[in-house]
Each structure stands twice: as structure tokens, then as C-alpha cells.
Amino acid sequence: MPAVVVAAVVGVLFFLGYRYYSSYLARKVYVLDPAFVTPAHEFNDGNDFVPTNKHVLFGHHFTSVAGAAPIVGPAIAVFWGWGPALTWIVLGTIFAAGVHDFGSLVVSVRHKARSIGTLAGEVVNGRARGLFLAIIFFLLTLVNAVFAVVIGNLFVNNPGAVIPIVVEIPVAMLIGQYIYKTRSSALIPSIVGVLLLYALILVGNAVPVSLDGLAETLGFEQTRNLWVILLFVYTWVASRIPVWVLLQPRDYINSHQLFIALGVISLGVIIGLNTIQAPLVNDVPEGSPSFFPFLFITIACGAISGFHSLVASGTTSKQLDRETDARYVGYMGAVGEGSLATGAVLAATAGVAASQAEWQALYPDFATASGGATGNFVDGVAVFANNIGIPLDIATIFAAVVVISFAATTMDTGVRLQRYVVQEIGELTGIRVLARNLSLATTIAVVIPLAMALLPGGGEAGYTFGVLWQLFGTTNQLTAGLALAVIAVWVTRRGRSPVVVLIPLVFLLAMTSWALLVNLRNFVRDDQWVLAPLDAVIFLLALWLIVEAALALRGAFRDRTTTDAGERPAVARDEPR
């Protein structure tokens, strides 16, 4: 199958999804109000609450939710064949992720930009809030720890990417200062930032930076661990400063990278006429995980991911200028993820191999497919870039820069969200110093995932990535189920039909529960006595969620109303930045 045909069909379906389905959601399900005064205006503090131009906010939201997950998951999932992977990406993006991301943003904005965990307490009940906070804390700790490991590995394996990524930080801060002081449009400065970033790829290729010598001098067994420590020191600082200083301008620069990367992939498959070498449905070796239910756990970001609800109700809802922008930021963000996931499928099936034999050598079993996913994406995109005349060594650094940029942005946002959760736990437990001391909350948000990232064991990947990461997919999808339950109850109470929310909710809970049970059996069989009890706890939490969601929905149907009374603050608007 020509890759360009697949890309074109998926592009048309995503366009139709945004044009018609998101419009239906905006008018009939979420009923957006252009006159609603958003929390960014009501609580504007110049730090976390900042009214923001929708294009800049899209950049922040998309790059925060993108990370490496919509690349790694699809690049693994093609192990079952490109057909099942692509089908789930398309259907999941249009009918599940769009509903979930868009809805999480709207419900949070309607409740003073509160997190989805707090909303669970307000919309469902107090027990659900505690349930949600426990799951969110575990999920964010895993994400921050693993992304630090992934970025550290990429820096070690691609020393030419170090200079572009590091220099991007002061460049973004200068752009942020310029935009904030002059209140000018972010478009031109951010494009200059992107051009500078890509010019620095040439510098990085000429002057690769390796910390091997320094790591050896300091006694590190793996250079990656030194990078992990440096990354968490950086995120401690980055998550404490106002969003407009670094988070917004860097995310906006990185959002341009999405379109550039997708453009490179599209042009590459058109000019190179690459064909998909993977089978439509792969005849996997005996004993491999079956794609029912594990495909729907392996591809989370890129189809539907609970992490998105944390970002939407964490940082994004505090910056939304107009409620009607939620459709563009929330639903289009999901489409952007689906597009990136599609690019990952093409890179891992058409770019990385020139024949079916070459592809089979890269995907002989599930473990090999999982271990080589990031590398297969980078190598596949490099081939597409090479098709349009970019030298292969430069193209490889370009692909690495794209992955690291997205992963680093997600980590930035993830640590800031973890700080919010720590403060929220402080409020819930009455520990005031935890709720009010930002430095203490940030330190806790950094130290715990840092310790997890440095845990020994688990082979070359480390304990967190090599062992605990097996729980990420189910935890992430359980979080998505919780968010969809909150959205469904909120929609039902306003007298609107929750069917479009309930369908992905039921499907997701079924797949997650199924996967948890299979994993539990496998962990016990393999004597994995860390994973087995954790998996059992997550399964019990899933059952708890099902009960709470059913009770809350029954109550919501009983208390249906047609008003949004009490959700409209009457204050003046500020100009967006």
C-alpha cells in the first residue's frame, strides 16, 4: 500500500471529524457560550492564569499532550499490523479523544479552571476525588520519570541534538519577554525561533555534545542518569516561573515543529513513493499479547489518553481566552495527536524498512518491537526527510530534535501539574504548608519521579521504564475513564444527551479492565511480585470507578436541568497575550 494514499485518507477523515463532529459537540453537547468570562480573565495573576491567544494556547496544549507517547505507542502497535493500529487511531481520535479532551477543557473552564480531580469531587462525589488524585499522582510520577529516561537516552544516542535543544530554552525566553513587553503577535517571533532552532541542528551536527567523560568522572554507571538529574533540576526551575516566560513561547515554537514534521513526512512519502512494508494484519508469534485488548492500551496518546484531561484541566483551562476557543484548542489538539500518531505508523512501516523481510527483522516479537519503537520512528522520519534532499545525518538529528522537544515539553507541563496535585493533596489533608509553599510542593513533585527514574534494575532501560512502565497504559486509560465519567455526569445534569460520551467511556472501561485481568494473571505466573499487587490495586480502582460512575449517572438523570446557573462569573475581560 502506498503510504501517501494512507496519509491522504486519514487526513480527509480528520478534517471531516473537526469540521462536523466537533461542531456538533460544541453546539449540542457542550453548548459553548462566546460571552462566558473564562477563569483566565477572572483570576488573571500573570503567572498561571493568563488569557492567551488561541493559536499560542494550541501550541502549549498540543505539545504538552504530545510528548513521546503518540510516537512510541503506534510505533509498537504496528506489531499487530498497520490496519488495526491505524483504525484505532482514526476512530479513537475522532470519537473518543476529541470528546474527552474537548470536554475536559470545557468542564474545567466552567468550574473556575479546577483540575479534573477536584471536579470529580464536585461533579461526582468526594470519594471520586480521592480516587482520582491517587491515580493522577501515580500516573504523573510515572510519566515524569519515564520521559526523563527517554530524553536522557535520546541525548546519549543523538549528541548532535543537544545544542539545538539547550539553546532553544534561552531563545524561547527572549521571545517570551519580547511578546510580553510589546504585546505583539507571537507568530513572527516564534517562526524566527524555529528557523534558529533548525540552524542550530547544523551546529549540533558539527559539534556533538557528550557527557560521557563527566559522567565517568562523577562516578555514574550510565551517562543517562546524569542527564536525568540535569533534566529534573531544569524542570524544578521551569515549573516555578510564569507560563509566559518559557512554557508558552517554547510550546508555540514546538507546535510549528508539528506542522513541519508532518510536512516532511507528507512530502517524503509523496516524493519517495514509499510503500508500507508491514502486513495489514500481522500473524504474530504464539504467546504474543493479543491486540484485543492490548492494542487499545498500547496506543493511548494518538487515540485517547487520560493524561490529556490533566493538561486540559491543569494548565490549558487557566489560559483559555474565550470559551469558544475550546473547540479549536481541545478537539484540534486531539486531531494533531492523531496526525502525529499516523506519521509514527508510516515511519515505522514504510520509512524504516524497504522490504517486508527488513520490517520483519525489526518486529520479530513484541519485546523487540517495544524496545526499538523510538529508534524506528527516528530512522523512518530520517528516511522521509532524506527523500526531499536532507542529508541522512542531518535528517536523523532533525527527527531526534522533534521527539526530544515534544517529550521535554510534556515533562515541563507534567512537573507543573504534579505541583498542582501535591498542593491539592495538601488542601485535602489539611497540610497547609504543602498547599501554600510552592517551592516545597515543586520539590516533592520533582524528587519522587527523579528517585523512580534512577531506580536500579529492569535491565538497560532501568526499573521504571523497563518494569513499572507496563502499568502506564492501563493507569492512563483508567484516568481517561474517570474524566469521561465526570464529563458524562456534567452533560447529563444539564439536560443534554450523554451518549457520545458514554460510548467511549464504556468501551474504554471494558478494554482496560480486560487488560488488567490478563496482566494480573501474567504477572502472577511470572512471579513479578511488584507488578502483580499494583495491577490488582489498579483493577480494584477500575471497579470502584465503574460503581461511582453508575451511581453518579443515575443521580444525574434524576436531577436533569437545562440551566448552567452559577457557572458564569461577571467580571471584565483582559486582552489575551
XYZ file of C-alpha atoms in Angstrom:
577
model
C 0.000 0.000 0.000
C 1.474 3.444 -0.955
C 1.996 5.430 2.225
C 0.788 8.619 0.567
C -2.654 7.099 -0.058
C -2.998 6.162 3.610
C -1.883 9.630 4.714
C -4.384 11.314 2.379
C -7.345 9.184 3.510
C -6.568 9.757 7.191
C -6.147 13.491 6.575
C -9.597 13.716 4.955
C -11.230 11.778 7.820
C -9.627 14.041 10.425
C -10.768 17.131 8.509
C -14.350 15.821 8.427
C -14.160 14.993 12.142
C -13.107 18.504 13.077
C -15.412 20.232 10.604
C -18.618 18.379 11.512
C -18.294 16.271 14.674
C -16.535 18.896 16.794
C -19.105 21.447 15.600
C -21.891 19.124 16.782
C -20.175 18.721 20.160
C -19.757 22.490 20.511
C -23.413 23.231 19.694
C -25.361 20.313 21.153
C -23.264 18.678 23.865
C -21.016 21.310 25.435
C -23.067 24.349 24.248
C -20.205 26.842 24.144
C -21.027 30.418 25.081
C -18.922 33.194 23.453
C -19.953 35.596 26.254
C -18.759 33.367 29.097
C -15.945 35.030 31.080
C -13.224 32.427 31.432
C -11.068 31.847 34.555
C -8.064 33.271 32.698
C -9.823 36.657 32.886
C -11.496 36.204 36.244
C -8.304 35.162 38.089
C -5.640 36.754 35.862
C -2.464 36.685 38.015
C 0.199 36.901 35.306
C 1.612 33.557 36.449
C -0.688 30.540 35.923
C -3.897 32.383 34.904
C -3.103 34.300 31.709
C -5.608 34.984 28.842
C -3.831 33.646 25.788
C -4.270 33.831 22.034
C -5.853 30.567 20.883
C -3.045 29.755 18.440
C -0.398 30.168 21.155
C -2.513 28.136 23.573
C -2.975 25.421 20.962
C 0.821 25.249 20.762
C 1.091 24.807 24.519
C -1.742 22.290 24.765
C -0.729 20.181 21.798
C 2.959 19.940 22.583
C 2.194 19.242 26.261
C -0.078 16.311 25.461
C 2.043 15.062 22.552
C 5.341 14.125 24.198
C 6.820 10.874 23.002
C 3.732 8.740 23.697
C 1.860 9.264 20.362
C 5.100 8.240 18.689
C 6.134 5.281 20.838
C 2.673 3.657 21.183
C 1.828 3.499 17.453
C 5.413 2.503 16.577
C 4.964 -0.500 18.910
C 1.366 -1.287 17.922
C 2.172 -1.880 14.241
C 3.474 -5.204 15.585
C -0.175 -6.358 15.196
C -0.245 -4.912 11.660
C -0.788 -1.389 10.364
C -4.535 -1.932 9.803
C -5.650 -2.371 13.453
C -3.274 0.359 14.640
C -4.461 2.923 12.109
C -8.138 2.052 12.557
C -7.926 2.636 16.323
C -6.004 5.899 15.811
C -8.633 7.294 13.417
C -11.748 6.165 15.315
C -10.208 6.913 18.683
C -9.153 10.421 17.684
C -12.484 11.434 16.137
C -14.965 9.785 18.525
C -13.050 9.352 21.797
C -10.068 11.700 22.194
C -11.908 14.661 20.670
C -14.851 14.190 23.056
C -12.554 13.600 26.045
C -10.035 16.431 25.520
C -12.639 18.988 24.421
C -14.994 18.032 27.260
C -12.300 18.091 29.971
C -11.364 21.608 28.941
C -14.948 22.883 28.873
C -15.957 21.370 32.226
C -12.821 22.762 33.884
C -13.388 26.245 32.434
C -16.993 26.138 33.675
C -15.665 25.353 37.183
C -13.001 28.032 37.676
C -10.269 26.024 35.905
C -10.228 23.380 38.611
C -8.369 20.149 37.943
C -10.236 17.076 36.809
C -9.505 15.504 40.206
C -11.243 18.320 42.073
C -14.047 18.260 39.523
C -14.581 14.584 40.251
C -15.356 15.595 43.830
C -17.720 18.370 42.781
C -19.464 16.650 39.884
C -19.465 13.009 41.048
C -18.736 12.851 44.815
C -15.959 13.222 47.390
C -14.884 9.580 47.125
C -14.232 10.029 43.422
C -11.936 12.988 44.165
C -9.748 10.866 46.411
C -9.767 8.065 43.845
C -8.795 10.443 41.072
C -5.988 12.155 43.000
C -4.406 8.799 43.870
C -4.444 7.680 40.235
C -3.248 11.052 38.924
C -0.329 11.159 41.354
C 0.841 7.705 40.268
C 0.329 8.479 36.573
C 2.210 11.800 36.656
C 5.060 10.258 38.640
C 5.392 7.515 36.025
C 5.192 9.941 33.092
C 7.745 12.372 34.502
C 10.169 9.601 35.455
C 9.920 7.761 32.143
C 10.090 10.848 29.955
C 13.276 11.880 31.753
C 14.729 8.449 30.945
C 13.584 8.659 27.300
C 15.068 12.140 26.840
C 18.278 11.074 28.581
C 18.608 8.101 26.215
C 17.965 10.325 23.187
C 20.627 12.803 24.295
C 23.117 9.960 24.782
C 22.297 8.369 21.407
C 21.978 11.668 19.489
C 24.657 14.052 20.834
C 24.062 16.304 17.828
C 20.609 17.169 19.230
C 21.958 18.614 22.497
C 22.917 22.110 21.299
C 19.600 22.806 19.439
C 17.506 21.659 22.408
C 19.525 23.509 25.070
C 19.837 26.781 23.136
C 16.105 26.710 22.384
C 15.453 27.498 26.073
C 17.052 30.996 26.201
C 15.744 31.738 22.704
C 12.197 30.947 23.853
C 12.651 33.088 26.976
C 13.795 36.057 24.874
C 10.770 35.607 22.614
C 8.513 35.389 25.677
C 9.931 38.634 27.068
C 9.545 40.368 23.708
C 5.920 39.280 23.304
C 5.041 40.110 26.926
C 6.658 43.560 26.883
C 5.480 44.648 23.439
C 2.163 42.728 23.496
C 2.791 41.854 19.865
C 1.765 38.759 17.920
C 3.730 35.586 18.686
C 3.684 34.283 15.105
C 6.717 36.018 13.576
C 8.999 35.737 16.641
C 8.150 32.039 17.017
C 8.896 31.364 13.341
C 12.259 33.081 13.811
C 12.755 30.788 16.807
C 12.036 27.701 14.693
C 14.453 28.824 11.959
C 17.125 29.423 14.576
C 16.449 26.003 16.096
C 16.943 24.280 12.756
C 20.054 26.335 12.002
C 21.418 25.039 15.290
C 20.965 21.472 14.030
C 23.868 22.168 11.684
C 25.904 23.404 14.645
C 24.880 20.351 16.677
C 25.911 18.047 13.853
C 29.331 19.731 13.703
C 29.739 19.924 17.499
C 28.054 16.918 19.155
C 27.916 17.151 22.951
C 28.550 14.072 25.055
C 28.612 13.919 28.854
C 30.307 10.510 28.920
C 33.549 11.888 30.343
C 31.836 13.988 33.001
C 29.559 11.116 33.994
C 32.538 8.790 34.365
C 34.417 11.369 36.464
C 31.411 11.786 38.743
C 31.022 8.038 39.131
C 27.792 7.481 37.156
C 27.427 3.963 35.765
C 25.229 5.308 32.963
C 25.559 8.740 31.330
C 21.775 8.777 31.031
C 21.424 9.151 34.798
C 23.432 12.400 34.744
C 21.076 13.724 32.066
C 18.091 12.653 34.176
C 19.332 14.680 37.161
C 20.018 17.742 34.976
C 16.544 17.473 33.449
C 14.818 17.442 36.835
C 16.880 20.428 38.040
C 15.734 22.254 34.921
C 12.060 21.310 35.389
C 12.136 22.442 39.038
C 13.004 25.928 37.804
C 10.777 25.814 34.698
C 7.658 24.789 36.620
C 8.081 27.654 39.119
C 8.274 30.568 36.677
C 5.265 32.258 34.994
C 3.885 30.391 31.969
C 4.561 33.292 29.591
C 8.313 33.315 30.353
C 9.171 29.891 28.907
C 6.241 27.484 28.706
C 4.133 29.424 26.201
C 6.855 30.628 23.765
C 8.673 27.298 23.693
C 5.459 25.373 23.212
C 4.468 27.700 20.377
C 7.838 27.127 18.690
C 7.407 23.391 19.133
C 3.880 23.483 17.732
C 5.380 24.758 14.465
C 7.588 21.690 14.581
C 4.480 19.529 14.459
C 3.440 21.039 11.143
C 6.998 20.945 9.826
C 7.415 17.296 10.858
C 4.070 16.362 9.305
C 5.042 18.332 6.189
C 8.363 16.489 5.972
C 6.606 13.127 6.372
C 3.966 14.019 3.754
C 6.459 15.405 1.230
C 8.771 12.479 1.911
C 6.153 9.833 1.134
C 4.981 11.755 -1.963
C 8.458 12.202 -3.417
C 9.883 8.890 -2.218
C 6.727 6.899 -3.040
C 7.459 4.696 -0.033
C 5.157 1.751 0.374
C 4.060 0.143 3.627
C 6.128 -3.000 4.195
C 4.295 -4.244 7.275
C 1.334 -6.612 6.773
C -2.191 -5.230 7.102
C -2.766 -7.699 9.967
C 0.363 -9.378 11.289
C 0.448 -13.082 12.086
C 2.190 -12.587 15.422
C 4.253 -15.328 17.122
C 2.480 -17.640 19.558
C 2.438 -16.269 23.086
C 2.374 -12.626 21.956
C -0.149 -10.252 23.541
C -3.377 -10.184 21.540
C -4.446 -6.884 20.001
C -7.768 -7.258 21.864
C -7.429 -5.632 24.423
C -3.761 -4.601 24.352
C -3.861 -2.507 21.166
C -6.194 -0.078 22.936
C -3.808 0.161 25.892
C -0.641 0.388 23.825
C -1.961 3.288 21.712
C -3.202 5.781 24.272
C -1.866 9.174 23.166
C -2.766 9.277 19.488
C -6.217 7.742 20.135
C -7.366 8.641 23.662
C -5.289 9.325 26.758
C -6.233 10.279 30.318
C -3.092 12.412 30.583
C -4.767 14.881 28.218
C -7.503 15.603 30.762
C -4.821 16.540 33.308
C -3.293 19.051 30.897
C -6.660 20.376 29.690
C -7.905 20.972 33.241
C -4.463 21.850 34.620
C -2.605 24.455 32.597
C -4.743 24.906 29.452
C -8.029 25.866 31.157
C -6.201 28.619 33.078
C -5.128 30.272 29.828
C -8.262 29.957 27.645
C -9.240 33.403 26.388
C -12.759 32.598 25.103
C -14.869 29.565 25.799
C -15.429 29.085 22.070
C -11.652 28.622 21.684
C -12.061 25.284 23.495
C -13.170 23.589 20.282
C -10.018 24.640 18.417
C -7.629 24.014 21.312
C -9.200 20.824 22.709
C -10.552 18.961 19.676
C -7.877 20.158 17.255
C -5.236 19.182 19.807
C -6.610 15.636 19.667
C -6.520 15.725 15.847
C -2.903 16.918 15.999
C -2.066 13.935 18.191
C -3.838 11.569 15.808
C -1.893 13.061 12.899
C 1.407 12.593 14.706
C 0.423 9.010 15.567
C -0.379 8.391 11.885
C 3.045 9.750 10.972
C 4.558 7.332 13.502
C 2.727 4.400 11.889
C 4.020 5.404 8.441
C 7.577 5.925 9.708
C 7.555 2.511 11.421
C 6.047 0.631 8.467
C 7.103 2.480 5.294
C 10.124 4.583 6.258
C 12.190 2.296 8.417
C 12.168 -0.723 6.056
C 12.464 -1.132 2.288
C 11.094 -4.683 2.199
C 8.828 -6.924 4.238
C 11.841 -9.020 5.272
C 13.575 -5.926 6.662
C 10.418 -4.983 8.565
C 10.008 -8.490 9.986
C 13.594 -8.314 11.240
C 12.709 -5.179 13.201
C 9.449 -6.662 14.563
C 10.172 -10.367 15.287
C 8.411 -10.268 18.673
C 6.614 -7.848 20.982
C 9.628 -7.191 23.224
C 11.818 -6.190 20.275
C 9.024 -4.030 18.853
C 8.692 -2.233 22.196
C 12.403 -1.697 22.690
C 13.019 -0.317 19.204
C 9.955 1.904 18.833
C 11.580 5.324 19.301
C 14.563 4.394 17.147
C 12.295 3.059 14.381
C 10.371 6.344 14.324
C 13.542 8.444 14.221
C 15.070 6.291 11.455
C 11.795 6.252 9.457
C 11.346 10.029 9.581
C 15.011 10.449 8.662
C 14.359 8.389 5.502
C 11.361 10.587 4.591
C 13.470 13.723 5.170
C 16.229 12.237 3.053
C 13.690 11.773 0.231
C 13.358 15.565 -0.003
C 17.101 16.137 -0.175
C 18.124 16.477 3.501
C 21.364 14.553 4.198
C 20.670 11.466 6.291
C 22.838 12.511 9.265
C 21.130 15.925 9.476
C 17.733 14.278 8.982
C 18.379 11.912 11.905
C 19.195 14.842 14.217
C 16.072 16.653 12.967
C 13.880 13.676 13.896
C 15.571 13.373 17.297
C 15.061 17.100 17.951
C 11.345 16.732 17.185
C 10.930 13.816 19.621
C 13.002 15.444 22.381
C 11.178 18.773 22.001
C 7.774 17.165 22.454
C 8.918 14.923 25.311
C 10.611 17.814 27.134
C 7.529 19.985 26.809
C 5.366 17.211 28.254
C 7.803 16.821 31.131
C 7.731 20.590 31.792
C 3.954 20.533 31.980
C 3.892 17.221 33.857
C 6.035 18.562 36.713
C 3.908 21.727 36.910
C 0.764 19.534 37.056
C 2.364 17.341 39.712
C 2.968 20.504 41.749
C -0.753 21.346 41.434
C -1.667 17.814 42.595
C 0.690 17.988 45.585
C -0.885 21.313 46.587
C -4.340 19.816 46.142
C -3.428 16.863 48.348
C -2.177 19.398 50.898
C -5.574 21.126 50.846
C -7.455 17.825 51.068
C -5.409 16.585 54.033
C -5.240 19.969 55.796
C -1.415 20.243 55.496
C -1.276 23.974 54.802
C 2.457 24.239 54.229
C 2.121 21.721 51.391
C -0.750 23.646 49.829
C 0.840 27.106 50.052
C 4.602 26.653 49.749
C 5.320 26.434 46.011
C 8.974 25.537 46.489
C 8.124 22.640 48.800
C 5.348 21.376 46.505
C 7.641 21.643 43.471
C 10.463 19.841 45.274
C 8.153 16.928 46.122
C 6.906 16.913 42.526
C 10.500 16.583 41.331
C 12.182 14.344 43.908
C 9.763 11.385 43.729
C 9.904 10.830 39.937
C 13.654 11.553 40.000
C 14.142 8.760 42.522
C 11.979 6.436 40.415
C 13.925 7.281 37.248
C 17.195 6.341 38.985
C 15.955 3.057 40.481
C 18.336 0.190 39.601
C 17.129 -2.989 37.898
C 14.987 -3.526 34.838
C 17.966 -4.036 32.515
C 19.314 -1.325 30.245
C 16.037 0.619 30.332
C 16.039 0.976 34.118
C 13.421 -0.217 36.606
C 10.784 2.449 35.964
C 10.905 2.256 32.168
C 11.757 -1.429 31.960
C 9.304 -2.713 34.603
C 6.838 -0.187 36.048
C 6.019 1.325 32.643
C 3.974 -1.811 31.949
C 1.329 -0.267 34.218
C 1.254 3.060 32.366
C -1.218 2.083 29.644
C -3.903 0.768 31.985
C -3.418 3.610 34.510
C -3.593 6.174 31.740
C -6.752 4.697 30.243
C -8.360 4.398 33.669
C -7.719 8.131 34.106
C -9.425 8.746 30.768
C -12.394 6.705 32.006
C -12.613 8.858 35.133
C -12.523 12.052 33.076
C -15.219 10.750 30.707
C -17.380 9.824 33.721
C -17.091 13.388 35.053
C -17.957 14.807 31.623
C -20.925 12.437 31.190
C -22.407 13.382 34.575
C -21.881 17.100 33.900
C -23.541 16.876 30.475
C -26.458 14.791 31.781
C -27.232 17.221 34.603
C -27.671 19.954 32.017
C -30.396 18.067 30.223
C -28.293 17.049 27.238
C -27.728 13.594 25.800
C -24.532 11.945 27.161
C -24.496 9.168 24.523
C -21.412 10.475 22.681
C -19.530 10.465 25.991
C -20.861 7.156 27.286
C -19.859 5.116 24.212
C -16.087 5.754 24.544
C -16.434 5.515 28.345
C -17.924 2.015 28.255
C -15.509 0.809 25.571
C -12.500 2.145 27.442
C -13.511 0.661 30.797
C -14.136 -2.719 29.168
C -10.734 -2.795 27.423
C -8.874 -1.509 30.482
C -10.487 -3.996 32.870
C -9.832 -6.840 30.439
C -6.172 -5.857 30.054
C -5.745 -5.521 33.823
C -7.068 -9.041 34.398
C -4.826 -10.565 31.715
C -1.822 -8.681 33.059
C -2.591 -9.814 36.602
C -2.612 -13.436 35.502
C 0.684 -12.969 33.627
C 2.392 -11.116 36.489
C 1.450 -13.847 38.983
C 2.548 -16.565 36.548
C 5.934 -14.826 36.061
C 6.461 -14.171 39.795
C 6.501 -10.396 39.327
C 5.527 -9.512 42.895
C 5.885 -5.763 42.495
C 3.701 -5.506 39.414
C 1.044 -8.046 40.455
C -0.224 -6.229 43.592
C -0.026 -2.834 41.845
C -2.042 -4.229 38.943
C -4.586 -5.678 41.388
C -4.937 -2.289 43.099
C -5.493 -0.543 39.751
C -8.099 -3.182 38.838
C -9.949 -2.580 42.109
C -9.829 1.159 41.427
C -11.336 0.487 37.986
C -14.194 -1.466 39.591
C -14.667 1.361 42.085
C -14.803 3.831 39.217
C -17.493 1.803 37.445
C -19.654 1.786 40.580
C -19.177 5.500 41.287
C -19.838 6.450 37.662
C -23.037 4.376 37.565
C -24.327 5.909 40.810
C -23.461 9.441 39.709
C -25.113 8.973 36.315
C -28.281 7.624 37.897
C -28.391 10.699 40.143
C -27.657 12.992 37.206
C -30.570 11.605 35.181
C -32.790 12.201 38.191
C -31.597 15.800 38.642
C -31.508 16.857 34.990
C -31.814 20.592 34.389
C -31.416 22.883 31.396
C -29.525 25.751 33.036
C -25.865 26.444 33.751
C -26.651 28.643 36.721
C -23.765 29.565 38.984
C -21.055 28.992 36.370
C -20.896 32.487 34.901
C -18.562 34.929 36.670
C -19.473 38.541 35.837
C -16.108 40.269 35.514
C -14.404 42.261 32.777
C -12.203 40.620 30.141
C -8.486 41.316 29.637
C -6.727 41.305 26.295
C -5.118 37.939 25.501
C -1.381 37.575 25.203
